[in-house]
Coordinates of C-alpha atoms in Angstrom, one line a residue:
M26 CA -55.0 -22.5 39.3
S27 CA -52.2 -20.2 39.9
A28 CA -48.4 -21.1 40.0
A29 CA -49.0 -20.4 44.3
E30 CA -51.6 -23.4 44.8
Q31 CA -49.8 -25.1 42.0
P32 CA -47.8 -28.3 44.1
R33 CA -43.9 -29.5 43.5
N34 CA -44.8 -32.5 44.1
L35 CA -47.5 -35.6 44.1
A36 CA -47.4 -35.8 47.9
E37 CA -48.0 -31.8 47.9
M38 CA -50.7 -32.5 46.0
V39 CA -53.1 -34.8 48.3
G40 CA -52.4 -32.2 51.6
M41 CA -53.3 -29.6 49.3
R42 CA -56.1 -30.6 47.8
A43 CA -57.1 -32.2 51.7
K44 CA -57.0 -28.8 52.7
A45 CA -58.9 -27.2 50.0
R46 CA -61.9 -30.1 49.8
G47 CA -61.8 -31.3 52.8
S48 CA -65.1 -33.3 52.8
A49 CA -65.6 -33.9 48.9
I50 CA -65.5 -37.2 48.0
A51 CA -62.2 -38.2 46.5
F52 CA -63.0 -41.7 45.6
E53 CA -66.0 -43.3 44.9
F54 CA -65.1 -47.4 44.7
E55 CA -68.2 -50.7 45.5
G56 CA -70.0 -48.3 47.3
R57 CA -67.2 -47.5 49.6
T58 CA -65.8 -43.5 49.2
T59 CA -63.4 -41.6 50.8
T60 CA -63.0 -38.4 51.5
F61 CA -59.9 -35.8 50.8
A62 CA -59.2 -35.6 54.1
E63 CA -59.4 -39.0 54.5
F64 CA -57.6 -40.2 51.7
D65 CA -54.8 -37.5 52.7
R66 CA -54.9 -39.0 56.8
K67 CA -54.4 -42.6 55.4
T68 CA -52.6 -42.6 52.5
N69 CA -50.2 -40.7 55.5
Q70 CA -50.9 -43.9 57.4
V71 CA -50.0 -45.9 54.7
A72 CA -45.9 -43.8 54.5
N73 CA -46.7 -44.9 57.8
A74 CA -46.8 -49.0 57.8
L75 CA -44.2 -49.2 55.3
K76 CA -41.3 -47.5 57.5
A77 CA -42.6 -49.3 60.3
S78 CA -42.0 -53.0 57.8
G79 CA -38.2 -51.8 57.0
V80 CA -39.3 -50.6 53.6
K81 CA -36.8 -47.5 52.8
R82 CA -36.8 -44.8 50.8
G83 CA -35.9 -45.0 46.7
E84 CA -36.9 -48.7 47.0
R85 CA -40.2 -51.0 45.2
I86 CA -43.6 -52.1 46.6
A87 CA -45.0 -54.6 43.7
Y88 CA -48.9 -54.6 43.6
L89 CA -50.5 -57.5 41.8
G90 CA -53.8 -56.9 42.2
K91 CA -57.5 -54.8 40.2
N92 CA -58.1 -51.6 40.1
S93 CA -59.8 -50.0 43.8
D94 CA -59.2 -47.2 46.6
I95 CA -56.6 -49.1 48.2
Y96 CA -54.1 -48.9 45.7
F97 CA -54.6 -45.3 45.2
E98 CA -53.3 -45.6 48.8
L99 CA -50.8 -47.2 48.5
L100 CA -49.3 -45.2 44.8
L101 CA -49.6 -42.2 47.4
G102 CA -48.8 -43.7 50.5
A103 CA -45.6 -44.7 48.8
I104 CA -44.9 -41.1 47.3
K105 CA -45.1 -39.8 51.1
A106 CA -43.0 -42.2 52.9
G107 CA -40.3 -41.5 49.4
V108 CA -40.7 -45.5 48.6
V109 CA -42.8 -46.4 44.1
V110 CA -45.2 -48.4 43.4
A111 CA -45.0 -51.1 40.9
P112 CA -48.0 -51.7 40.2
V113 CA -47.6 -55.3 37.7
N114 CA -50.7 -56.6 34.8
W115 CA -52.3 -58.6 36.6
R116 CA -53.2 -61.0 33.3
L117 CA -49.6 -61.7 32.8
A118 CA -49.1 -65.7 33.1
G119 CA -46.6 -66.8 36.8
P120 CA -43.4 -66.5 35.1
E121 CA -43.7 -63.3 34.1
V122 CA -45.3 -61.5 37.6
A123 CA -42.2 -63.1 39.5
F124 CA -40.1 -61.8 37.3
I125 CA -41.4 -58.7 37.3
V126 CA -41.3 -58.8 41.4
E127 CA -37.9 -60.0 41.1
D128 CA -36.8 -57.4 38.7
C129 CA -37.8 -54.1 41.0
K130 CA -36.6 -55.8 43.9
A131 CA -40.2 -55.3 46.4
P132 CA -39.7 -57.1 49.7
L133 CA -43.6 -56.1 50.0
L134 CA -46.4 -57.3 47.5
F135 CA -49.6 -56.8 48.1
V136 CA -52.0 -58.4 46.3
G137 CA -55.9 -58.9 45.3
P138 CA -58.5 -61.3 46.2
E139 CA -58.2 -62.8 42.9
F140 CA -54.5 -63.3 42.5
I141 CA -53.8 -65.0 46.1
T142 CA -53.6 -68.2 44.5
L143 CA -50.9 -67.0 42.2
A144 CA -48.8 -65.6 44.3
R145 CA -48.8 -68.6 46.4
N146 CA -47.7 -70.3 43.3
I147 CA -45.1 -68.0 43.0
R148 CA -43.9 -67.4 46.2
D149 CA -40.5 -69.7 45.7
K150 CA -39.8 -68.1 43.1
L151 CA -40.3 -64.6 45.1
P152 CA -36.8 -64.9 47.1
G153 CA -36.9 -61.5 47.7
V154 CA -40.2 -60.5 49.0
R155 CA -40.3 -60.5 52.9
T156 CA -44.0 -60.3 53.2
I157 CA -47.3 -60.1 51.6
I158 CA -49.8 -58.2 52.7
T159 CA -54.2 -59.2 51.0
A160 CA -55.1 -56.4 49.6
E161 CA -59.3 -58.0 50.9
G162 CA -57.7 -60.3 53.0
G163 CA -58.7 -63.9 52.2
A164 CA -55.5 -65.2 52.9
P165 CA -55.1 -66.2 56.7
E166 CA -51.2 -66.8 55.9
W167 CA -50.6 -62.7 55.1
P168 CA -51.4 -59.6 57.1
D169 CA -54.3 -57.7 56.2
F170 CA -54.0 -54.6 53.9
A171 CA -56.3 -52.6 56.3
R172 CA -55.2 -53.8 59.6
W173 CA -51.7 -53.1 58.0
R174 CA -52.6 -49.3 57.7
D175 CA -54.8 -48.6 60.6
A176 CA -51.6 -50.0 63.4
Q177 CA -49.8 -46.8 62.3
S178 CA -49.9 -43.1 63.0
T179 CA -52.3 -40.2 60.8
G180 CA -49.7 -38.4 61.7
D181 CA -47.2 -36.7 59.0
P182 CA -44.9 -38.8 57.3
D183 CA -42.7 -35.5 57.7
E184 CA -40.7 -36.9 54.0
A185 CA -38.6 -34.5 51.8
I186 CA -39.5 -35.3 48.8
A187 CA -38.4 -33.7 45.0
T188 CA -40.1 -33.8 42.0
T189 CA -36.9 -35.1 41.0
D190 CA -37.4 -38.6 43.0
V191 CA -39.4 -41.4 40.6
A192 CA -42.8 -41.7 41.5
I193 CA -44.0 -44.5 40.0
Q194 CA -42.4 -47.7 38.2
L195 CA -44.8 -49.2 35.2
Y196 CA -43.8 -52.3 32.8
T197 CA -43.9 -52.0 29.4
S198 CA -43.6 -54.9 27.1
G199 CA -39.5 -55.1 25.9
T200 CA -37.6 -55.6 22.8
T201 CA -36.0 -57.9 24.1
G202 CA -38.7 -60.3 25.2
K203 CA -38.2 -58.9 29.4
P204 CA -40.3 -56.5 30.7
K205 CA -38.8 -53.3 30.7
G206 CA -39.4 -50.5 34.6
A207 CA -40.3 -47.0 33.3
M208 CA -39.5 -45.1 35.2
L209 CA -41.6 -41.5 36.0
S210 CA -41.3 -38.8 37.9
H211 CA -43.3 -36.2 39.9
A212 CA -42.3 -33.5 37.1
N213 CA -43.4 -36.5 34.6
F214 CA -46.7 -36.0 36.2
L215 CA -47.0 -32.3 36.9
N216 CA -45.6 -31.2 33.7
L217 CA -48.4 -31.1 31.3
V218 CA -51.1 -29.9 33.4
Q219 CA -49.2 -27.3 34.8
S220 CA -48.1 -26.1 31.4
G221 CA -49.8 -23.1 29.7
N222 CA -51.5 -20.2 30.6
E223 CA -54.8 -22.7 32.3
A224 CA -57.6 -20.0 30.4
E225 CA -56.1 -20.6 27.6
K226 CA -56.2 -24.7 27.9
P227 CA -59.0 -26.2 25.5
E228 CA -62.1 -26.6 27.6
W229 CA -62.0 -29.8 26.6
N230 CA -58.4 -30.3 28.7
R231 CA -59.9 -28.3 31.9
W232 CA -61.8 -29.6 35.0
T233 CA -63.5 -28.5 37.8
S234 CA -64.3 -30.1 41.3
E235 CA -67.3 -31.1 39.4
D236 CA -66.3 -33.4 37.2
V237 CA -67.3 -37.5 37.9
S238 CA -64.1 -39.4 36.0
L239 CA -64.7 -42.8 35.8
V240 CA -61.9 -45.0 36.1
A241 CA -62.4 -47.5 33.9
M242 CA -58.5 -48.5 32.2
P243 CA -56.4 -51.6 34.4
I244 CA -54.1 -48.8 36.9
F245 CA -50.8 -50.8 36.0
H246 CA -50.9 -48.8 32.5
I247 CA -50.4 -45.6 32.7
G248 CA -54.3 -44.4 31.2
G249 CA -55.5 -46.2 34.7
S250 CA -52.5 -44.7 37.2
G251 CA -52.5 -41.5 35.2
W252 CA -55.9 -41.2 35.0
G253 CA -56.2 -41.7 38.4
V254 CA -53.8 -39.5 40.0
M255 CA -54.8 -36.6 37.7
T256 CA -58.9 -36.9 38.6
F257 CA -57.4 -36.6 42.0
Y258 CA -54.5 -32.8 41.0
H259 CA -57.9 -31.8 39.9
G260 CA -60.4 -31.8 43.0
A261 CA -62.6 -34.2 41.2
R262 CA -64.6 -37.3 42.1
G263 CA -62.7 -40.9 40.6
V264 CA -65.1 -43.0 40.5
I265 CA -63.1 -46.2 40.3
A266 CA -64.3 -49.5 38.2
R267 CA -62.2 -52.6 39.6
E268 CA -61.9 -54.2 36.1
F269 CA -63.2 -53.0 32.5
D270 CA -67.1 -54.5 32.0
P271 CA -69.1 -53.1 29.1
T272 CA -72.4 -53.6 30.9
K273 CA -71.1 -52.3 34.3
V274 CA -69.1 -49.0 32.8
L275 CA -73.2 -48.3 31.1
D276 CA -74.0 -49.0 34.5
F277 CA -71.8 -45.9 35.6
F278 CA -72.9 -43.9 32.9
E279 CA -76.2 -43.6 34.9
Q280 CA -76.0 -44.4 38.6
S281 CA -72.6 -42.1 38.7
A282 CA -73.0 -39.0 36.0
I283 CA -69.9 -39.8 34.2
T284 CA -69.0 -36.5 33.0
K285 CA -65.3 -38.1 31.8
I286 CA -63.8 -40.8 30.8
F287 CA -60.7 -42.2 29.0
M288 CA -61.1 -45.6 27.2
V289 CA -59.0 -47.8 24.2
P290 CA -61.0 -48.2 21.1
A291 CA -61.4 -51.6 21.9
A292 CA -63.4 -51.0 25.0
M293 CA -64.9 -48.5 23.2
Q294 CA -66.1 -51.0 20.8
F295 CA -67.3 -53.0 24.0
V296 CA -69.7 -50.5 25.0
V297 CA -71.2 -49.0 21.8
R298 CA -72.0 -52.3 21.1
Q299 CA -74.2 -53.4 23.7
P300 CA -77.9 -53.6 23.5
R301 CA -79.1 -50.7 25.9
A302 CA -76.2 -48.3 25.0
R303 CA -78.9 -46.7 22.9
Q304 CA -81.3 -46.4 25.7
V305 CA -79.0 -45.3 28.6
D306 CA -78.7 -41.4 29.5
F307 CA -75.6 -39.2 28.0
S308 CA -76.1 -36.2 28.8
R309 CA -73.7 -35.6 31.7
L310 CA -70.9 -36.6 29.6
K311 CA -69.4 -34.2 28.4
Y312 CA -65.7 -35.1 26.5
M313 CA -64.3 -38.9 26.1
L314 CA -60.9 -39.4 25.9
Y315 CA -59.4 -42.3 24.0
G316 CA -56.2 -43.6 22.7
A317 CA -53.3 -46.2 22.8
S318 CA -54.4 -47.2 18.8
P319 CA -55.9 -46.2 16.3
I320 CA -59.9 -46.5 15.8
P321 CA -61.9 -47.5 12.2
A322 CA -63.7 -44.8 11.3
A323 CA -66.5 -46.7 11.4
L324 CA -66.5 -47.0 15.2
L325 CA -65.8 -43.6 16.0
K326 CA -68.4 -42.5 13.8
E327 CA -70.7 -44.9 16.0
C328 CA -69.9 -43.8 18.5
I329 CA -70.2 -39.9 18.4
E330 CA -74.1 -40.9 17.3
V331 CA -74.3 -42.7 20.6
F332 CA -72.7 -41.2 23.3
K333 CA -73.7 -37.5 22.2
C334 CA -69.8 -36.2 24.0
G335 CA -66.9 -34.5 23.4
F336 CA -64.3 -36.5 21.3
V337 CA -60.5 -36.5 22.1
Q338 CA -58.2 -38.9 20.8
M339 CA -55.0 -38.7 22.3
Y340 CA -51.4 -39.9 21.7
G341 CA -48.5 -41.0 23.6
M342 CA -46.6 -43.7 25.4
T343 CA -45.9 -45.0 29.0
E344 CA -42.2 -43.6 28.6
T345 CA -44.1 -40.1 27.7
T346 CA -46.9 -40.1 31.4
G347 CA -49.2 -40.5 28.5
T348 CA -50.5 -38.2 26.3
I349 CA -48.4 -35.7 24.4
V350 CA -50.5 -35.2 21.3
A351 CA -54.5 -34.8 20.8
L352 CA -57.1 -34.4 18.1
P353 CA -59.6 -32.3 19.9
P354 CA -63.7 -32.4 19.7
E355 CA -63.3 -29.8 16.6
D356 CA -61.1 -31.6 14.7
H357 CA -63.6 -34.5 14.6
V358 CA -65.3 -34.0 11.3
E359 CA -65.8 -36.4 8.9
G360 CA -63.9 -36.1 5.3
L361 CA -61.6 -33.8 7.2
E362 CA -58.1 -35.5 6.7
R363 CA -57.1 -34.4 9.6
M364 CA -59.3 -37.0 11.6
R365 CA -56.8 -39.4 9.9
S366 CA -53.8 -37.8 12.3
A367 CA -53.4 -38.3 16.6
G368 CA -53.3 -34.5 16.8
K369 CA -51.3 -31.9 17.8
A370 CA -48.8 -31.6 20.7
L371 CA -50.1 -30.5 23.6
P372 CA -48.0 -26.7 24.7
G373 CA -44.7 -27.7 26.4
V374 CA -44.7 -30.9 23.8
E375 CA -41.7 -30.7 21.7
L376 CA -42.2 -32.7 18.3
A377 CA -39.3 -33.7 15.3
I378 CA -39.7 -36.7 13.0
L379 CA -35.8 -38.0 12.3
D380 CA -34.4 -40.1 9.0
P381 CA -31.8 -42.7 10.3
N382 CA -29.6 -40.7 11.3
G383 CA -31.5 -38.2 13.3
N384 CA -32.2 -35.0 10.9
R385 CA -35.1 -34.0 11.4
L386 CA -37.6 -34.4 8.1
A387 CA -39.6 -31.8 6.2
P388 CA -44.0 -32.2 6.7
R389 CA -44.7 -35.3 4.9
Q390 CA -41.7 -37.0 5.0
V391 CA -42.3 -40.6 7.2
G392 CA -39.4 -40.8 9.8
E393 CA -39.4 -41.4 13.9
I394 CA -41.6 -40.4 15.9
A395 CA -39.1 -38.4 18.7
T396 CA -40.7 -35.8 21.4
R397 CA -39.0 -34.0 23.5
S398 CA -40.7 -32.8 27.1
G399 CA -41.0 -32.0 30.8
S400 CA -42.4 -35.6 31.4
N401 CA -40.8 -37.4 29.2
M402 CA -39.4 -40.2 31.6
V403 CA -36.4 -40.6 33.5
G404 CA -35.6 -43.9 31.9
Y405 CA -35.5 -47.7 32.9
W406 CA -35.0 -49.6 35.6
N407 CA -31.4 -51.0 35.7
L408 CA -30.8 -50.6 32.1
P409 CA -28.9 -47.9 31.0
E410 CA -27.8 -48.8 27.5
A411 CA -32.3 -49.1 26.9
T412 CA -32.5 -45.8 28.0
A413 CA -29.6 -44.7 26.2
T414 CA -31.2 -46.3 23.7
T415 CA -34.8 -44.3 23.9
L416 CA -33.5 -41.7 25.0
G417 CA -31.3 -39.8 23.4
K418 CA -28.6 -36.9 25.8
D419 CA -30.4 -34.5 23.8
G420 CA -33.6 -35.1 25.5
W421 CA -35.0 -36.4 22.6
L422 CA -37.1 -39.8 23.0
R423 CA -37.1 -41.8 20.2
T424 CA -41.0 -43.6 19.8
G425 CA -40.3 -46.3 17.7
D426 CA -43.0 -45.0 16.1
A427 CA -43.2 -43.7 12.1
G428 CA -45.0 -40.9 11.0
Y429 CA -45.2 -37.3 9.5
M430 CA -46.3 -34.2 10.6
D431 CA -48.0 -31.9 8.3
E432 CA -48.0 -28.5 7.4
E433 CA -50.0 -27.7 10.4
G434 CA -48.3 -29.8 12.9
Y435 CA -50.9 -32.4 12.9
L436 CA -49.0 -35.6 13.3
Y437 CA -50.1 -39.1 11.2
I438 CA -49.2 -42.3 12.2
H439 CA -48.1 -44.2 9.7
D440 CA -46.8 -47.9 11.3
R441 CA -44.1 -48.9 14.0
I442 CA -40.3 -48.7 13.4
K443 CA -40.5 -51.7 16.4
D444 CA -41.7 -54.6 15.8
M445 CA -44.0 -54.6 18.7
I446 CA -48.5 -55.5 18.0
I447 CA -51.1 -53.5 19.9
S448 CA -54.0 -55.7 20.7
G449 CA -56.2 -54.3 22.5
G450 CA -54.8 -51.6 23.9
E451 CA -52.4 -54.2 25.5
N452 CA -48.4 -54.2 23.9
V453 CA -47.2 -57.1 22.2
Y454 CA -43.1 -57.8 21.8
P455 CA -43.1 -60.7 19.0
A456 CA -39.2 -60.9 20.9
E457 CA -41.8 -62.7 24.2
V458 CA -44.0 -64.8 22.0
E459 CA -41.1 -66.2 19.6
S460 CA -38.8 -66.8 23.2
A461 CA -42.5 -68.7 24.6
L462 CA -43.2 -70.5 20.5
C463 CA -39.7 -71.8 20.2
D464 CA -39.9 -73.9 24.2
H465 CA -42.2 -76.3 22.5
P466 CA -40.3 -79.6 21.8
D467 CA -41.6 -80.0 17.9
I468 CA -41.0 -76.0 16.9
A469 CA -37.4 -75.2 14.9
E470 CA -37.9 -71.1 14.6
A471 CA -41.4 -68.7 14.4
A472 CA -41.6 -65.5 14.1
V473 CA -44.7 -63.6 15.2
I474 CA -46.5 -60.9 13.4
G475 CA -49.7 -58.8 14.3
V476 CA -52.7 -58.9 11.5
P477 CA -55.7 -56.6 11.2
D478 CA -58.3 -57.3 13.4
D479 CA -61.9 -56.1 13.8
K480 CA -62.0 -56.9 17.4
W481 CA -58.6 -55.9 18.7
G482 CA -57.8 -54.0 16.9
E483 CA -54.3 -56.7 15.8
A484 CA -54.4 -60.4 16.1
V485 CA -51.2 -61.8 17.3
K486 CA -50.6 -64.8 14.8
A487 CA -47.1 -67.1 14.5
I488 CA -45.5 -68.2 11.9
V489 CA -43.6 -72.0 12.7
V490 CA -41.7 -74.0 11.3
M491 CA -41.6 -77.9 13.0
K492 CA -38.5 -79.6 12.9
P493 CA -37.8 -82.7 10.7
G494 CA -40.8 -85.3 11.3
R495 CA -42.6 -83.5 13.8
K496 CA -46.4 -82.2 14.1
A497 CA -47.9 -80.3 15.7
S498 CA -51.8 -78.8 15.9
M499 CA -52.5 -75.6 15.5
T500 CA -54.1 -75.5 18.6
D501 CA -51.7 -77.8 20.6
I502 CA -49.2 -74.5 20.2
I503 CA -52.3 -72.1 21.6
N504 CA -52.2 -73.6 24.3
F505 CA -48.4 -74.2 24.8
T506 CA -47.8 -71.1 24.7
R507 CA -50.5 -70.0 27.1
E508 CA -48.7 -71.5 29.9
R509 CA -45.1 -69.4 29.5
I510 CA -46.8 -66.3 28.7
A511 CA -49.9 -63.7 28.6
G512 CA -53.4 -64.7 27.7
F513 CA -53.5 -61.6 25.2
K514 CA -50.4 -61.6 23.3
T515 CA -50.2 -66.4 22.6
P516 CA -51.3 -66.6 19.2
K517 CA -55.1 -66.3 18.2
S518 CA -54.1 -68.3 15.0
V519 CA -50.9 -70.7 14.1
D520 CA -49.3 -70.6 9.5
F521 CA -47.5 -73.6 9.0
I522 CA -44.1 -73.4 6.5
E523 CA -41.6 -74.7 5.4
A524 CA -39.1 -72.1 5.8
L525 CA -38.8 -68.5 7.3
P526 CA -38.0 -65.7 4.7
R527 CA -34.3 -64.0 5.4
N528 CA -31.9 -61.5 4.1
P529 CA -28.1 -62.4 3.7
S530 CA -27.1 -61.4 7.2
G531 CA -29.9 -63.8 8.6
K532 CA -32.6 -62.0 10.2
I533 CA -36.6 -62.8 9.4
L534 CA -37.8 -60.8 7.2
R535 CA -40.6 -60.1 9.2
R536 CA -42.1 -57.5 6.6
H537 CA -42.6 -60.3 4.0
L538 CA -44.6 -62.2 6.1
R539 CA -46.9 -58.9 7.9
D540 CA -47.7 -57.6 4.2
P541 CA -49.7 -59.8 2.4
Y542 CA -52.3 -59.7 5.6
W543 CA -52.0 -55.3 5.0
V544 CA -53.4 -55.8 1.6
G545 CA -55.2 -52.2 0.7
K546 CA -54.8 -51.0 3.9
G547 CA -53.7 -47.5 4.6
R548 CA -51.9 -47.4 7.1
Q549 CA -50.1 -51.1 8.2
V550 CA -51.5 -50.5 11.4
N551 CA -55.3 -51.6 13.0

């Protein structure tokens, strides 16, 4: 694709693909197909409907729902109106959902059918929301998306969009216990896909209009929204899975001839362990891209044997608009040292390993991984201090991951500088869980750590000190937290101790609590 054919923003991308790929199918969802031309018209209607609803340029709107073609219409339609969608993690508990919707100051909340009851239950906690719109009906008291959209013109909303404008706001777990809205611009999305010479891109990173991509990861993650947008960018067909279901994923391979897919290792394990996985024809599958957490060597070997396609490991984060480092198929060779690495920086991405003072370290010295590229986020919504801590004035983004680089530029993840736990591809910060635990009337103090888990990579473990004379069972404590935080954040086990280990200044020595569970592991992440 020449520079003249490259869109300057995501709104322009929709129109360009409609002209080039008009009658081809852009999205397929549960038997419904939408062509590129139809998608262009529908997103125009969404943009005009947002304007008619009084949503102003730069405002946020929230989406609480599972994956669907309607979500991508809303996302790109909002972009055409200069409005920013904030998709909400539907796995969260009611109070957490309410926090995000209010934090982004959304005047409109769009709700999928599975979450109508949740929306009703938290309605009084959403004073800033003027209107709730149902994505697929089901609530007579609220407008339906299709009718809301179709009442408007298909004409161009005629809104000037700058590449520096925010395109989407994705919420990430926070070290302080509250999620942070990472603002990603049009330039952030387009940087990596437009960096470098198209002819020099590796085969795994090239797309054709014949590609069929499965959008199976949740859209509240960059691995869902970003993957869907990039599929559209390349004029390929996006097959949308409402949610990740291992048996249905196998159906998609059989029925839709998937050629590319992105999954987290926990999802790969669920699919490959399905009894009929070895009977499915994967001959059309060219590449399986995976990331968000390290993959056990045995699982990767099993997947290579079953899927028989090229494998690409991806490393990145929400704040880098997804992938910035990749390990290509040719490096997936058993016994090769670099198989333990995350890969090398993509074109247009700089990597550095820094010591605590910000100085660069030599090869094979462990320090904090930092990155600089046009895909680094704009910043965190309304959190200038958190933004400054993560994204320095020099443009280097501190990832919070510890690692080293070898002499050839391959990146190795060693540990986490932050206390974050990654369970099934979801980020969990101990502060969030500890806050919920300490609300329990019988708990004096608590610490939360990640321990190795064969199924989820890491599991959340709580270590608690009870108040004098008080008792509570592990089940009681787990159920108590489940009412306050998402299921994936709730502890899977609880240990009881007399006192938490602390340093002279009173800080909990979390490493002392973690170390016994990681004995014999080559790295402190799983």
